[in-house]
Short mmCIF file of C-alpha atoms and ligand atoms in Angstrom, two decimals:
data_model
loop_
_atom_site.label_atom_id
_atom_site.label_comp_id
_atom_site.label_asym_id
_atom_site.label_seq_id
_atom_site.Cartn_x
_atom_site.Cartn_y
_atom_site.Cartn_z
CA UNK F 17 -6.63 -9.34 -26.28
CA UNK F 18 -7.19 -5.97 -24.66
CA UNK F 19 -8.67 -5.49 -21.26
CA UNK F 20 -12.48 -5.11 -21.24
CA UNK F 21 -13.07 -2.15 -18.92
CA UNK F 22 -16.85 -2.23 -19.28
CA UNK F 23 -16.86 -5.82 -18.09
CA UNK F 24 -14.53 -4.96 -15.21
CA UNK F 25 -16.71 -2.00 -14.22
CA UNK F 26 -19.73 -4.29 -14.16
CA UNK F 27 -17.95 -6.37 -11.50
CA UNK F 28 -17.87 -3.44 -9.03
CA UNK F 29 -21.42 -2.72 -7.82
CA UNK F 30 -20.58 0.56 -6.10
CA UNK F 31 -19.53 2.10 -9.41
CA UNK F 32 -23.17 1.98 -10.48
CA UNK F 33 -24.51 3.98 -7.56
CA UNK F 34 -25.40 7.66 -7.39
CA UNK F 35 -23.73 10.19 -5.10
CA UNK F 36 -25.55 13.46 -4.61
CA UNK F 37 -27.82 12.42 -7.47
CA UNK F 38 -24.92 11.97 -9.89
CA UNK F 39 -23.24 8.75 -11.09
CA UNK F 40 -20.28 8.11 -8.83
CA UNK F 41 -16.86 8.88 -10.30
CA UNK F 42 -14.50 7.29 -7.84
CA UNK F 43 -11.00 8.75 -7.97
CA UNK F 44 -9.87 8.12 -4.38
CA UNK F 45 -8.30 4.74 -4.98
CA UNK F 46 -5.01 5.47 -3.26
CA UNK F 47 -7.01 5.84 -0.03
CA UNK F 48 -8.95 2.65 -0.62
CA UNK F 49 -10.16 0.72 -3.64
CA UNK F 50 -13.67 -0.52 -4.32
CA UNK F 51 -14.46 -4.23 -4.11
CA UNK F 52 -15.57 -6.54 -6.91
CA UNK F 53 -18.70 -8.63 -6.37
CA UNK F 54 -16.62 -11.77 -5.95
CA UNK F 55 -14.93 -10.30 -2.86
CA UNK F 56 -18.29 -9.24 -1.40
CA UNK F 57 -19.75 -12.70 -2.16
CA UNK F 58 -16.74 -14.43 -0.62
CA UNK F 59 -17.23 -12.51 2.62
CA UNK F 60 -20.97 -13.27 2.72
CA UNK F 61 -20.27 -16.92 1.91
CA UNK F 62 -17.78 -17.19 4.78
CA UNK F 63 -20.24 -15.81 7.33
CA UNK F 64 -23.17 -17.74 5.84
CA UNK F 65 -21.51 -21.15 5.56
CA UNK F 66 -18.37 -21.66 7.59
CA UNK F 67 -17.69 -18.90 10.11
CA UNK F 68 -15.52 -20.38 12.85
CA UNK F 69 -12.30 -19.76 14.72
CA UNK F 70 -9.28 -21.39 13.13
CA UNK F 71 -6.45 -23.77 14.01
CA UNK F 72 -7.98 -24.73 17.36
CA UNK F 73 -11.19 -26.57 16.53
CA UNK F 74 -11.67 -30.19 15.70
CA UNK F 75 -15.07 -29.54 14.18
CA UNK F 76 -16.12 -29.26 10.57
CA UNK F 77 -16.57 -25.48 10.35
CA UNK F 78 -13.25 -24.82 12.03
CA UNK F 79 -11.52 -27.10 9.56
CA UNK F 80 -13.15 -25.33 6.61
CA UNK F 81 -12.21 -21.91 7.95
CA UNK F 82 -8.64 -23.01 8.70
CA UNK F 83 -8.23 -24.47 5.22
CA UNK F 84 -9.53 -21.32 3.55
CA UNK F 85 -7.35 -19.09 5.74
CA UNK F 86 -4.21 -21.07 4.95
CA UNK F 87 -5.14 -21.26 1.26
CA UNK F 88 -5.31 -17.45 1.35
CA UNK F 89 -1.73 -17.37 2.60
CA UNK F 90 -0.71 -19.48 -0.40
CA UNK F 91 -2.53 -17.12 -2.75
CA UNK F 92 -0.55 -14.18 -1.38
CA UNK F 93 2.68 -16.17 -1.60
CA UNK F 94 1.99 -16.95 -5.25
CA UNK F 95 1.04 -13.35 -6.10
CA UNK F 96 4.21 -11.83 -4.68
CA UNK F 97 6.35 -14.86 -5.59
CA UNK F 98 7.64 -15.48 -2.06
CA UNK F 99 9.72 -18.60 -1.67
CA UNK F 100 7.79 -20.01 1.31
CA UNK F 101 4.18 -19.75 2.49
CA UNK F 102 5.36 -19.22 6.07
CA UNK F 103 7.08 -16.00 4.98
CA UNK F 104 3.59 -14.46 4.65
CA UNK F 105 2.35 -12.93 7.91
CA UNK F 106 -1.20 -11.62 8.16
CA UNK F 107 -1.47 -8.24 9.87
CA UNK F 108 -4.07 -5.47 10.07
CA UNK F 109 -2.46 -3.56 7.21
CA UNK F 110 0.66 -1.81 6.00
CA UNK F 111 0.84 0.35 9.11
CA UNK F 112 0.82 -2.62 11.45
CA UNK F 113 3.32 -4.51 9.28
CA UNK F 114 5.79 -1.61 9.46
CA UNK F 115 5.28 -1.15 13.18
CA UNK F 116 5.89 -4.87 13.67
CA UNK F 117 9.24 -4.69 11.87
CA UNK F 118 10.21 -1.40 13.51
CA UNK F 119 9.55 -2.92 16.89
CA UNK F 120 10.75 -6.50 16.50
CA UNK F 121 13.70 -5.90 14.17
CA UNK F 122 14.59 -2.80 16.18
CA UNK F 123 14.67 -4.73 19.45
CA UNK F 124 16.79 -7.52 18.02
CA UNK F 125 19.19 -5.85 15.64
CA UNK F 126 19.38 -2.10 16.11
CA UNK F 127 21.66 -0.71 18.76
CA UNK F 128 23.00 2.66 19.83
CA UNK F 129 25.53 3.86 17.26
CA UNK F 130 23.64 2.26 14.39
CA UNK F 131 21.85 4.30 11.74
CA UNK F 132 18.80 3.84 9.58
CA UNK F 133 17.62 5.62 6.43
CA UNK F 134 14.16 6.40 5.17
CA UNK F 135 12.93 9.04 2.72
CA UNK F 136 11.13 12.36 2.60
CA UNK F 137 8.64 10.66 0.29
CA UNK F 138 7.17 8.29 2.87
CA UNK F 139 3.63 7.98 4.12
CA UNK F 140 3.58 8.75 7.87
CA UNK F 141 3.19 4.98 8.41
CA UNK F 142 6.69 4.48 7.04
CA UNK F 143 8.11 7.51 8.80
CA UNK F 144 6.77 7.74 12.33
CA UNK F 145 7.39 4.10 13.40
CA UNK F 146 11.07 4.56 12.48
CA UNK F 147 11.31 7.82 14.39
CA UNK F 148 9.74 6.07 17.39
CA UNK F 149 12.14 3.15 17.07
CA UNK F 150 15.14 5.48 16.81
CA UNK F 151 14.06 7.29 19.93
CA UNK F 152 13.60 3.98 21.77
CA UNK F 153 16.90 2.51 20.63
CA UNK F 154 19.02 5.67 20.72
CA UNK F 155 19.67 5.49 16.99
CA UNK F 156 20.25 8.14 14.35
CA UNK F 157 18.14 8.38 11.19
CA UNK F 158 18.70 10.07 7.86
CA UNK F 159 15.97 11.20 5.47
CA UNK F 160 16.62 11.09 1.71
CA UNK F 161 15.13 14.13 -0.08
CA UNK F 162 13.52 14.20 -3.52
CA UNK F 163 14.13 16.62 -6.37
CA UNK F 164 11.70 19.04 -8.00
CA UNK F 165 10.50 16.30 -10.37
CA UNK F 166 9.62 14.02 -7.46
CA UNK F 167 12.54 11.62 -7.93
CA UNK F 168 14.54 10.49 -4.91
CA UNK F 169 18.04 11.95 -4.70
CA UNK F 170 19.93 8.69 -5.06
CA UNK F 171 23.25 10.56 -5.03
CA UNK F 172 22.45 11.75 -1.49
CA UNK F 173 21.21 8.28 -0.54
CA UNK F 174 24.50 6.78 -1.69
CA UNK F 175 26.46 9.21 0.46
CA UNK F 176 24.32 8.47 3.50
CA UNK F 177 24.88 4.72 3.31
CA UNK F 178 27.75 3.53 5.48
CA UNK F 179 28.86 0.56 7.56
CA UNK F 180 26.60 1.69 10.42
CA UNK F 181 23.43 1.61 8.27
CA UNK F 182 21.31 -1.26 9.58
CA UNK F 183 18.06 -0.65 7.73
CA UNK F 184 16.65 1.25 4.77
CA UNK F 185 12.87 1.80 4.45
CA UNK F 186 11.17 3.34 1.43
CA UNK F 187 8.06 3.08 -0.68
CA UNK F 188 7.94 1.55 -4.12
CA UNK F 189 5.25 4.06 -5.15
CA UNK F 190 4.58 7.36 -3.39
CA UNK F 191 0.94 7.87 -2.39
CA UNK F 192 1.27 11.66 -2.69
CA UNK F 193 3.36 11.97 -5.87
CA UNK F 194 2.82 8.74 -7.76
CA UNK F 195 6.59 8.35 -8.22
CA UNK F 196 7.67 4.78 -8.94
CA UNK F 197 10.96 4.50 -7.14
CA UNK F 198 13.72 2.35 -8.68
CA UNK F 199 13.24 -0.25 -5.99
CA UNK F 200 15.62 -2.88 -7.32
CA UNK F 201 18.46 -0.40 -7.59
CA UNK F 202 17.87 1.11 -4.15
CA UNK F 203 17.70 -2.36 -2.62
CA UNK F 204 20.97 -3.36 -4.33
CA UNK F 205 22.66 -0.22 -3.02
CA UNK F 206 21.38 -0.85 0.51
CA UNK F 207 22.43 -4.50 0.41
CA UNK F 208 25.89 -3.55 -0.81
CA UNK F 209 26.23 -1.48 2.37
CA UNK F 210 25.02 -4.44 4.45
CA UNK F 211 21.60 -2.95 5.31
CA UNK F 212 18.28 -4.73 5.50
CA UNK F 213 15.47 -3.23 3.40
CA UNK F 214 11.77 -2.75 4.06
CA UNK F 215 9.79 -1.93 0.94
CA UNK F 216 6.39 -0.28 1.46
CA UNK F 217 4.30 -1.59 -1.42
CA UNK F 218 0.94 -0.17 -0.28
CA UNK F 219 0.60 1.75 -3.55
CA UNK F 220 2.67 -0.59 -5.68
CA UNK F 221 1.43 -4.14 -5.27
CA UNK F 222 -1.73 -3.43 -7.31
CA UNK F 223 -0.08 -1.24 -9.98
CA UNK F 224 3.50 -2.28 -10.69
CA UNK F 225 5.86 -5.25 -10.42
CA UNK F 226 5.38 -7.13 -7.16
CA UNK F 227 7.82 -10.03 -7.33
CA UNK F 228 9.58 -9.95 -3.95
CA UNK F 229 12.34 -12.25 -5.10
CA UNK F 230 13.13 -10.23 -8.22
CA UNK F 231 13.06 -7.07 -6.10
CA UNK F 232 15.09 -8.86 -3.41
CA UNK F 233 13.17 -7.01 -0.66
CA UNK F 234 13.91 -8.29 2.84
CA UNK F 235 10.55 -7.09 4.14
CA UNK F 236 7.63 -6.22 1.86
CA UNK F 237 4.37 -4.81 3.19
CA UNK F 238 0.95 -3.92 1.83
CA UNK F 239 -2.74 -3.53 2.74
CA UNK F 240 -5.63 -5.64 1.49
CA UNK F 241 -8.03 -2.73 1.07
CA UNK F 242 -5.85 -1.01 -1.52
CA UNK F 243 -5.78 -4.09 -3.75
CA UNK F 244 -9.56 -4.57 -4.03
CA UNK F 245 -9.77 -6.59 -0.79
CA UNK F 246 -11.30 -5.87 2.61
CA UNK F 247 -10.05 -3.45 5.26
CA UNK F 248 -8.37 -4.70 8.41
CA UNK F 249 -6.09 -7.18 6.64
CA UNK F 250 -2.54 -6.65 5.45
CA UNK F 251 0.64 -8.50 4.69
CA UNK F 252 4.10 -8.59 6.08
CA UNK F 253 6.41 -10.63 3.89
CA UNK F 254 9.84 -11.26 5.31
CA UNK F 255 12.70 -13.50 4.24
CA UNK F 256 12.57 -16.65 6.32
CA UNK F 257 15.95 -16.17 8.00
CA UNK F 258 15.05 -12.66 9.13
CA UNK F 259 11.61 -13.58 10.42
CA UNK F 260 13.15 -16.51 12.27
CA UNK F 261 15.73 -14.25 13.85
CA UNK F 262 13.46 -11.51 15.16
CA UNK F 263 11.37 -11.85 18.33
CA UNK F 264 7.57 -11.86 18.37
CA UNK F 265 5.80 -8.53 18.47
CA UNK F 266 2.68 -9.36 20.47
CA UNK F 267 1.92 -12.23 22.85
CA UNK F 268 -1.11 -14.52 23.08
CA UNK F 269 -3.18 -16.86 20.94
CA UNK F 270 -1.48 -18.89 18.24
CA UNK F 271 1.97 -17.40 18.74
CA UNK F 272 2.88 -19.77 21.57
CA UNK F 273 4.45 -23.21 21.47
CA UNK F 274 4.22 -23.84 25.19
CA UNK F 275 3.36 -21.68 28.16
CA UNK F 276 4.47 -22.48 31.67
CA UNK F 277 4.60 -20.32 34.76
CA UNK F 278 8.34 -19.95 34.28
CA UNK F 279 8.61 -19.40 30.56
CA UNK F 280 6.89 -19.31 27.19
CA UNK F 281 8.32 -20.76 24.02
CA UNK F 282 7.11 -19.49 20.67
CA UNK F 283 5.39 -21.09 17.73
CA UNK F 284 7.09 -21.45 14.35
CA UNK F 285 6.55 -19.13 11.40
CA UNK F 286 4.19 -17.65 10.42
CA UNK F 287 2.17 -18.10 13.63
CA UNK F 288 4.90 -16.58 15.82
CA UNK F 289 3.74 -13.17 14.58
CA UNK F 290 -0.01 -13.80 14.57
CA UNK F 291 -1.15 -13.31 18.15
CA UNK F 292 -4.88 -13.49 18.87
CA UNK F 293 -7.77 -14.44 16.62
CA UNK F 294 -6.78 -13.13 13.19
CA UNK F 295 -8.99 -11.39 10.64
CA UNK F 296 -10.01 -14.71 9.12
CA UNK F 297 -12.59 -13.37 6.70
CA UNK F 298 -10.22 -10.54 5.78
CA UNK F 299 -7.55 -13.00 4.67
CA UNK F 300 -10.07 -15.04 2.68
CA UNK F 301 -11.51 -11.88 1.10
CA UNK F 302 -8.02 -10.65 0.23
CA UNK F 303 -7.30 -13.94 -1.55
CA UNK F 304 -10.50 -13.51 -3.56
CA UNK F 305 -9.35 -10.01 -4.56
CA UNK F 306 -5.92 -11.27 -5.59
CA UNK F 307 -7.45 -14.11 -7.59
CA UNK F 308 -9.68 -11.55 -9.32
CA UNK F 309 -6.70 -9.34 -10.24
CA UNK F 310 -4.57 -12.33 -11.17
CA UNK F 311 -7.17 -13.58 -13.63
CA UNK F 312 -6.62 -10.39 -15.64
CA UNK F 313 -3.59 -9.75 -17.78
CA UNK F 314 -1.45 -7.58 -15.49
CA UNK F 315 0.49 -5.97 -18.36
CA UNK F 316 -2.80 -4.90 -19.89
CA UNK F 317 -4.04 -3.57 -16.56
CA UNK F 318 -0.87 -1.48 -16.25
CA UNK F 319 -1.10 -0.27 -19.84
CA UNK F 320 -4.73 0.72 -19.33
CA UNK F 321 -3.98 2.58 -16.08
CA UNK F 322 -1.04 4.34 -17.73
CA UNK F 323 -3.21 5.44 -20.66
CA UNK F 324 -5.86 6.89 -18.33
CA UNK F 325 -3.12 8.55 -16.27
CA UNK F 326 -1.57 10.18 -19.33
CA UNK F 327 -4.99 11.34 -20.51
CA UNK F 328 -5.69 12.75 -17.02
CA UNK F 329 -2.42 14.70 -17.04
CA UNK F 330 -3.13 16.12 -20.47
CA UNK F 331 -6.75 17.13 -19.79
CA UNK F 332 -6.10 18.58 -16.35
CA UNK F 333 -3.21 20.70 -17.61
CA UNK F 334 -5.60 22.34 -20.07
CA UNK F 335 -7.27 24.00 -17.06
CA UNK F 336 -5.84 27.45 -16.50
CA UNK F 337 -3.93 27.87 -13.25
CA UNK F 338 -3.80 24.11 -12.55
CA UNK F 339 -0.48 22.75 -11.40
CA UNK F 340 0.38 19.06 -11.14
CA UNK F 341 3.00 18.15 -8.54
CA UNK F 342 5.76 15.73 -9.40
CA UNK F 343 6.72 14.48 -12.80
CA UNK F 344 9.04 11.67 -11.89
CA UNK F 345 10.87 9.58 -14.47
CA UNK F 346 8.42 6.77 -13.82
CA UNK F 347 5.06 7.37 -12.20
CA UNK F 348 1.72 5.68 -11.84
CA UNK F 349 -1.95 6.10 -10.96
CA UNK F 350 -1.78 9.31 -8.90
CA UNK F 351 -2.37 12.92 -10.00
CA UNK F 352 -1.74 15.49 -7.27
CA UNK F 353 -2.71 19.05 -8.16
CA UNK F 354 -3.83 22.47 -7.02
CA UNK F 355 -5.51 25.33 -8.81
CA UNK F 356 -4.21 28.82 -8.23
CA UNK F 357 -6.44 30.75 -5.83
CA UNK F 358 -8.63 27.76 -4.93
CA UNK F 359 -8.31 25.95 -1.63
CA UNK F 360 -7.91 22.20 -2.15
CA UNK F 361 -10.57 21.44 0.44
CA UNK F 362 -13.15 23.69 -1.26
CA UNK F 363 -12.44 22.07 -4.59
CA UNK F 364 -12.80 18.57 -3.16
CA UNK F 365 -16.06 19.42 -1.41
CA UNK F 366 -17.57 21.01 -4.50
CA UNK F 367 -16.49 18.08 -6.67
CA UNK F 368 -18.31 15.78 -4.26
CA UNK F 369 -21.58 17.62 -4.97
CA UNK F 370 -21.07 16.40 -8.57
CA UNK F 371 -20.48 12.79 -7.54
CA UNK F 372 -16.71 13.02 -8.00
CA UNK F 373 -14.70 11.52 -5.13
CA UNK F 374 -11.14 12.81 -4.77
CA UNK F 375 -8.98 13.25 -1.68
CA UNK F 376 -7.70 16.56 -0.41
CA UNK F 377 -5.17 17.50 2.27
CA UNK F 378 -1.71 16.28 3.17
CA UNK F 379 -2.39 12.59 2.42
CA UNK F 380 -0.49 11.52 5.56
CA UNK F 381 2.68 12.89 4.00
CA UNK F 382 3.31 16.19 5.76
CA UNK F 383 7.06 16.13 5.00
CA UNK F 384 6.21 15.95 1.27
CA UNK F 385 3.82 18.88 1.57
CA UNK F 386 6.51 20.85 3.42
CA UNK F 387 9.02 20.06 0.68
CA UNK F 388 6.51 21.15 -1.97
CA UNK F 389 5.72 24.30 0.00
CA UNK F 390 1.98 23.59 0.13
CA UNK F 391 -0.48 22.83 2.88
CA UNK F 392 -2.18 20.14 0.82
CA UNK F 393 -3.21 19.04 -2.65
CA UNK F 394 -6.17 17.57 -4.46
CA UNK F 395 -5.37 13.99 -5.37
CA UNK F 396 -7.08 12.04 -8.10
CA UNK F 397 -5.97 8.42 -7.90
CA UNK F 398 -6.79 5.65 -10.33
CA UNK F 399 -7.62 1.98 -10.20
CA UNK F 400 -8.07 -0.57 -12.93
CA UNK F 401 -11.78 0.28 -13.38
CA UNK F 402 -11.27 3.99 -14.08
CA UNK F 403 -11.63 5.08 -17.68
CA UNK F 404 -11.30 8.11 -19.94
CA UNK F 405 -14.88 9.16 -19.16
CA UNK F 406 -14.03 9.44 -15.46
CA UNK F 407 -11.33 11.93 -16.40
CA UNK F 408 -13.76 13.83 -18.65
CA UNK F 409 -16.27 14.10 -15.79
CA UNK F 410 -13.53 15.21 -13.40
CA UNK F 411 -12.30 17.91 -15.76
CA UNK F 412 -15.79 19.11 -16.66
CA UNK F 413 -16.77 19.19 -12.97
CA UNK F 414 -13.68 21.24 -12.12
CA UNK F 415 -14.63 23.72 -14.85
CA UNK F 416 -18.16 24.02 -13.42
CA UNK F 417 -16.81 24.49 -9.91
CA UNK F 418 -14.43 27.21 -11.10
CA UNK F 419 -17.40 29.00 -12.68
CA UNK F 420 -19.31 28.85 -9.38
CA UNK F 421 -16.26 30.28 -7.67
CA UNK F 422 -16.30 33.10 -10.20
CA UNK F 423 -13.09 32.14 -11.95
N1 PLP J 4 2.13 3.44 2.93
C1 PLP J 4 1.62 4.03 1.85
C2 PLP J 4 2.51 4.35 0.68
C3 PLP J 4 0.26 4.34 1.81
O1 PLP J 4 -0.25 4.93 0.73
C4 PLP J 4 -0.56 4.01 2.92
C5 PLP J 4 -1.98 4.38 2.93
O2 PLP J 4 -2.41 5.26 2.24
C6 PLP J 4 0.03 3.38 4.01
C7 PLP J 4 1.38 3.12 3.99
C8 PLP J 4 -0.78 2.98 5.19
O3 PLP J 4 -1.71 1.99 4.84
P1 PLP J 4 -2.80 1.48 5.87
O4 PLP J 4 -3.52 2.70 6.37
O5 PLP J 4 -3.67 0.58 5.06
O6 PLP J 4 -2.08 0.78 6.96
#
């Protein structure tokens, strides 16, 4: 059986809308993905039938909402193959998940004299929280560079690891280069040095392998909105022993066991890290998105995305003066490029007049742009519903834009 892209496209209502009078060609999936009807219906159903706060109520609606929220946690556990449901913490997104670890793990386990390592290839969300933590804790950090192909310099990484390395943070897939980093190998190297690893899977969980136990990630983070789910919901997975050992990040709501004037004791996992009313509908919507993706054959999804990616590379490179950045050993779903003499922002804006949505700029990865020696790029990024025609429209639209620009 091969994946039926027409059927999948029919599931995403926004793909059948017009933008500036043209059929939408949505190639900004690394920023956020579109939502299938089942996710939209699930959200409407929640607000129409059983909206209620969770865990606290004794009434019918509260029980329904609580059950659905906790079932969503199980869905995430199953999808990433975590050992326990309570290792799944709901957050606002990847950024909050990383900040939580940087704060809570930093407070508990990182001390002056320690070191941490992250990479030049990180999104700012996996860069800045570590810099902030290092400043707070008086700790030194090292940044692993990448080579001209967009592969991490693992030889340099190996030399940076030492007995003082407490933590290593890196992404499985780069949002600006599309590089698939050899996560298992990097994690093994870090573990051999005694370091804990946070894997940023914001661009990986929907495109490549996402089995946290096979990867052996200590912390694994991603955002719902990049995997066909709603915004405002994300996941922090952590190994039970680590989550048990680190202190809570925020106080209030469900994270307490008992509060007295003298002292507060904390709830067990996962609630210890879920202060305040959570994004209940977000969690339920995320589970609907995961169920949707899970019902497809993931190998076929990957093969389809890879075929469209390869076609995109080939067709774009036929355009004179177009340069694609990064050509890592393994890459996925993201094509970053510039055209000689054309500002990326102008190109993006003119493509929009043709209904083609791409992203332009630094993609929250200024260190990558600095390393590439550019101010920004145009980024076409794919999801499972993109097809060869989307690439044809992109390429044809670029040619038309170049004509308008007199090139
Ligand atoms: N990490 C990577 C690799 C990303 O691509 C992104 C978003 O683009 C983030 C982190 C931050 O995700 P969010 O804004 O959903 O928190």
